[in-house]
Amino acid sequence: CILNKKIGGNALYIQKNRWLLHSSFLWDFNSSLMNRYLKLPKQQPSYRKNRTHNDFLEKLSNFYDKKESFIFNLRNHLKNTITMTEVNIEITTSLTNSNHRKTTQLLSL
């Protein structure tokens, strides 16, 4: 959160001996499109209180001049907070391409 507003969201998938945490950060968004396409859910967390997305979401682009600055600061914070090992993209690509159960689909809109 920045200024008591959310700058992203998470999704957690847990099954047997595996889990996946996915985080998305809001660099920028069009408020009118956000309010047009993302309807208020019937069940809401207490912080939501039937507010529009503008009332509780914040753009990271309002606080960082470029995405690289945010990534640099996030990476440094994580290094000082948790045990983290950075790997190059080739390693993650090879793991992604290895034989495993795949349920995610990429959609082009």
Coordinates of N, CA and C in Angstrom, one line a residue:
C1 N 0.8 -1.2 0.0 CA 0.0 0.0 0.0 C 0.9 1.2 0.0
I2 N 0.4 2.3 -0.7 CA 1.0 3.6 -0.6 C -0.2 4.6 -0.3
L3 N 0.0 5.4 0.7 CA -1.0 6.3 1.1 C -2.3 5.6 1.4
N4 N -2.3 4.5 2.0 CA -3.4 3.7 2.4 C -4.2 3.2 1.2
K5 N -3.6 3.1 0.0 CA -4.3 2.6 -1.1 C -3.5 1.4 -1.7
K6 N -4.2 0.5 -2.3 CA -3.5 -0.7 -2.8 C -2.8 -0.4 -4.1
I7 N -1.6 -0.9 -4.3 CA -0.8 -0.7 -5.5 C -0.7 -2.1 -6.3
G8 N -1.4 -3.1 -5.8 CA -1.3 -4.4 -6.5 C -2.2 -5.4 -5.8
G9 N -2.1 -6.6 -6.3 CA -2.9 -7.7 -5.7 C -2.2 -9.0 -5.9
N10 N -2.6 -10.0 -5.1 CA -2.0 -11.3 -5.1 C -3.1 -12.4 -5.3
A11 N -2.6 -13.5 -5.8 CA -3.4 -14.7 -5.9 C -2.6 -15.9 -5.5
L12 N -3.2 -16.8 -4.7 CA -2.4 -17.9 -4.2 C -3.1 -19.2 -4.6
Y13 N -2.4 -20.1 -5.1 CA -2.9 -21.4 -5.5 C -2.1 -22.5 -4.7
I14 N -2.9 -23.3 -4.0 CA -2.3 -24.4 -3.1 C -2.9 -25.7 -3.5
Q15 N -2.1 -26.7 -3.8 CA -2.6 -28.1 -4.0 C -1.5 -29.1 -3.6
K16 N -1.9 -30.0 -2.7 CA -0.9 -31.0 -2.2 C 0.4 -30.4 -1.8
N17 N 1.4 -30.8 -2.6 CA 2.8 -30.4 -2.2 C 3.3 -29.3 -3.0
R18 N 2.5 -28.5 -3.6 CA 2.9 -27.3 -4.4 C 2.0 -26.1 -4.1
W19 N 2.6 -25.0 -4.4 CA 1.9 -23.7 -4.3 C 2.5 -22.7 -5.2
L20 N 1.7 -21.7 -5.6 CA 2.1 -20.7 -6.5 C 1.5 -19.4 -6.0
L21 N 2.4 -18.4 -5.8 CA 1.9 -17.0 -5.4 C 2.2 -16.1 -6.6
H22 N 1.2 -15.5 -7.1 CA 1.3 -14.5 -8.2 C 0.9 -13.1 -7.7
S23 N 1.8 -12.2 -7.9 CA 1.5 -10.8 -7.6 C 1.5 -9.9 -8.8
S24 N 0.6 -9.0 -8.8 CA 0.5 -8.0 -9.9 C 0.6 -6.6 -9.3
F25 N 1.4 -5.8 -9.9 CA 1.5 -4.4 -9.5 C 0.8 -3.5 -10.5
L26 N 0.2 -2.4 -10.1 CA -0.5 -1.5 -10.9 C 0.4 -0.3 -11.3
W27 N 1.0 -0.4 -12.4 CA 1.9 0.7 -12.9 C 1.0 1.9 -13.3
D28 N 0.0 1.6 -14.1 CA -0.9 2.7 -14.6 C -2.2 2.0 -15.0
F29 N -3.2 2.8 -15.0 CA -4.5 2.2 -15.4 C -5.4 3.4 -15.8
N30 N -6.4 3.1 -16.7 CA -7.4 4.1 -17.1 C -8.6 3.9 -16.2
S31 N -8.8 4.9 -15.4 CA -9.9 4.9 -14.4 C -11.2 4.6 -14.9
S32 N -11.6 5.3 -16.0 CA -12.9 5.1 -16.6 C -13.1 3.7 -17.1
L33 N -12.0 3.1 -17.7 CA -12.1 1.7 -18.2 C -12.2 0.7 -17.0
M34 N -11.4 1.0 -16.0 CA -11.5 0.2 -14.8 C -12.9 0.1 -14.2
N35 N -13.5 1.3 -14.1 CA -14.8 1.3 -13.5 C -15.9 0.8 -14.4
R36 N -15.7 0.8 -15.7 CA -16.6 0.3 -16.7 C -16.6 -1.2 -16.7
Y37 N -15.4 -1.8 -16.7 CA -15.3 -3.3 -16.9 C -15.2 -4.1 -15.6
L38 N -14.7 -3.5 -14.5 CA -14.6 -4.3 -13.3 C -15.8 -3.9 -12.4
K39 N -16.8 -4.7 -12.4 CA -18.0 -4.4 -11.6 C -17.7 -4.7 -10.1
L40 N -18.5 -4.1 -9.2 CA -18.4 -4.3 -7.8 C -18.8 -5.8 -7.5
P41 N -18.0 -6.5 -6.8 CA -18.4 -7.9 -6.5 C -19.4 -8.0 -5.4
K42 N -20.2 -9.1 -5.5 CA -21.3 -9.2 -4.5 C -20.7 -9.3 -3.1
Q43 N -19.7 -10.2 -2.9 CA -19.0 -10.3 -1.7 C -17.7 -9.5 -1.7
Q44 N -17.5 -8.7 -0.7 CA -16.3 -7.8 -0.7 C -15.6 -7.8 0.6
P45 N -14.3 -7.6 0.6 CA -13.6 -7.4 1.9 C -14.0 -6.2 2.6
S46 N -13.8 -6.1 3.8 CA -14.3 -5.0 4.6 C -13.7 -3.6 4.2
Y47 N -12.5 -3.6 3.7 CA -11.9 -2.3 3.3 C -12.6 -1.8 2.0
R48 N -13.3 -2.6 1.3 CA -13.9 -2.2 0.0 C -15.1 -1.2 0.2
K49 N -16.0 -1.6 1.0 CA -17.2 -0.8 1.4 C -17.9 -0.2 0.2
N50 N -18.1 -0.9 -0.8 CA -18.8 -0.5 -2.0 C -18.1 0.7 -2.7
R51 N -16.9 0.9 -2.5 CA -16.1 2.0 -3.1 C -15.7 1.7 -4.5
T52 N -15.5 2.7 -5.4 CA -15.0 2.4 -6.7 C -13.5 2.1 -6.6
H53 N -13.0 1.6 -7.7 CA -11.5 1.3 -7.7 C -10.7 2.5 -7.4
N54 N -11.1 3.7 -7.9 CA -10.4 4.9 -7.7 C -10.2 5.2 -6.2
D55 N -11.2 4.8 -5.4 CA -11.2 5.1 -4.0 C -10.2 4.3 -3.2
F56 N -9.7 3.2 -3.7 CA -8.8 2.4 -2.9 C -7.6 1.8 -3.7
L57 N -7.4 2.2 -5.0 CA -6.3 1.8 -5.8 C -5.4 3.0 -6.1
E58 N -4.1 2.7 -6.2 CA -3.2 3.8 -6.6 C -2.2 3.3 -7.7
K59 N -1.9 4.2 -8.6 CA -0.9 3.9 -9.7 C 0.5 4.1 -9.2
L60 N 1.4 3.1 -9.4 CA 2.8 3.3 -9.1 C 3.4 4.4 -9.9
S61 N 2.9 4.6 -11.1 CA 3.5 5.7 -11.9 C 3.4 7.0 -11.3
N62 N 2.5 7.2 -10.3 CA 2.4 8.5 -9.6 C 3.6 8.7 -8.6
F63 N 4.4 7.6 -8.4 CA 5.5 7.7 -7.3 C 6.8 7.4 -7.9
Y64 N 6.9 6.8 -9.1 CA 8.2 6.5 -9.7 C 8.3 7.0 -11.1
D65 N 9.4 7.6 -11.5 CA 9.5 8.1 -12.8 C 9.6 7.1 -13.9
K66 N 10.1 5.9 -13.5 CA 10.2 4.8 -14.5 C 10.0 3.5 -13.8
K67 N 9.6 2.4 -14.5 CA 9.4 1.1 -13.9 C 10.7 0.6 -13.3
E68 N 11.8 0.8 -13.9 CA 13.1 0.3 -13.4 C 13.4 0.8 -12.0
S69 N 13.0 2.0 -11.7 CA 13.2 2.6 -10.4 C 12.4 1.8 -9.3
F70 N 11.1 1.5 -9.7 CA 10.3 0.6 -8.8 C 10.9 -0.7 -8.6
I71 N 11.3 -1.4 -9.7 CA 11.9 -2.7 -9.6 C 13.2 -2.7 -8.8
F72 N 14.0 -1.7 -9.0 CA 15.2 -1.6 -8.2 C 14.9 -1.5 -6.7
N73 N 14.0 -0.7 -6.3 CA 13.6 -0.5 -4.9 C 13.0 -1.7 -4.4
L74 N 12.1 -2.4 -5.1 CA 11.4 -3.6 -4.7 C 12.5 -4.7 -4.4
R75 N 13.4 -4.9 -5.4 CA 14.4 -5.9 -5.3 C 15.3 -5.7 -4.0
N76 N 15.7 -4.4 -3.8 CA 16.5 -4.1 -2.6 C 15.7 -4.4 -1.3
H77 N 14.5 -4.0 -1.3 CA 13.7 -4.3 -0.1 C 13.6 -5.8 0.2
L78 N 13.3 -6.5 -0.9 CA 13.2 -8.0 -0.7 C 14.5 -8.6 -0.2
K79 N 15.6 -8.2 -0.8 CA 16.9 -8.7 -0.4 C 17.2 -8.4 1.1
N80 N 16.7 -7.3 1.6 CA 16.9 -7.0 3.0 C 15.8 -7.6 3.9
T81 N 14.8 -8.2 3.4 CA 13.7 -8.7 4.2 C 13.6 -10.2 4.2
I82 N 13.9 -10.8 3.1 CA 13.8 -12.3 3.0 C 15.1 -12.9 2.4
T83 N 15.2 -14.2 2.5 CA 16.3 -14.9 1.8 C 15.9 -15.1 0.4
M84 N 16.7 -14.5 -0.5 CA 16.3 -14.5 -1.9 C 17.5 -14.9 -2.8
T85 N 17.2 -15.7 -3.8 CA 18.2 -16.1 -4.8 C 17.8 -15.6 -6.1
E86 N 18.5 -14.8 -6.8 CA 18.2 -14.4 -8.1 C 18.8 -15.3 -9.1
V87 N 18.0 -15.7 -10.1 CA 18.5 -16.6 -11.2 C 18.2 -15.9 -12.5
N88 N 19.0 -16.3 -13.5 CA 18.8 -15.6 -14.8 C 17.6 -16.2 -15.6
I89 N 17.1 -15.5 -16.6 CA 15.9 -15.9 -17.3 C 16.0 -17.2 -17.9
E90 N 17.2 -17.6 -18.4 CA 17.3 -18.9 -19.0 C 16.9 -20.1 -18.1
I91 N 17.2 -20.0 -16.8 CA 16.9 -21.0 -15.9 C 15.4 -21.1 -15.7
T92 N 14.7 -19.9 -15.5 CA 13.3 -20.0 -15.4 C 12.6 -20.4 -16.6
T93 N 13.1 -20.0 -17.8 CA 12.5 -20.5 -19.1 C 12.6 -22.0 -19.2
S94 N 13.8 -22.6 -18.9 CA 13.9 -24.0 -19.0 C 13.0 -24.7 -18.0
L95 N 12.7 -24.2 -16.9 CA 11.8 -24.8 -15.9 C 10.3 -24.7 -16.5
T96 N 10.0 -23.6 -17.0 CA 8.7 -23.4 -17.6 C 8.4 -24.3 -18.8
N97 N 9.5 -24.6 -19.6 CA 9.3 -25.4 -20.7 C 9.5 -26.9 -20.4
S98 N 9.8 -27.3 -19.2 CA 10.0 -28.7 -18.8 C 8.6 -29.3 -18.7
N99 N 8.6 -30.6 -18.6 CA 7.3 -31.4 -18.5 C 6.7 -31.2 -17.1
H100 N 5.5 -30.5 -17.1 CA 4.8 -30.3 -15.9 C 3.3 -30.0 -16.2
R101 N 2.5 -30.1 -15.2 CA 1.1 -29.9 -15.5 C 0.8 -28.5 -15.8
K102 N 0.2 -28.2 -16.9 CA -0.1 -26.8 -17.3 C -1.6 -26.5 -17.3
T103 N -2.0 -25.5 -16.6 CA -3.4 -25.1 -16.6 C -3.6 -23.7 -17.0
T104 N -2.5 -22.9 -17.2 CA -2.6 -21.5 -17.5 C -2.7 -21.4 -19.0
Q105 N -3.5 -20.5 -19.5 CA -3.6 -20.2 -21.0 C -3.4 -18.7 -21.2
L106 N -2.7 -18.4 -22.2 CA -2.5 -17.0 -22.6 C -3.6 -16.6 -23.6
L107 N -4.2 -15.5 -23.2 CA -5.3 -15.0 -24.1 C -4.9 -13.7 -24.7
S108 N -5.1 -13.6 -26.0 CA -4.8 -12.3 -26.7 C -6.2 -11.6 -26.9
L109 N -6.3 -10.4 -26.3 CA -7.6 -9.7 -26.4 C -7.5 -8.6 -27.4

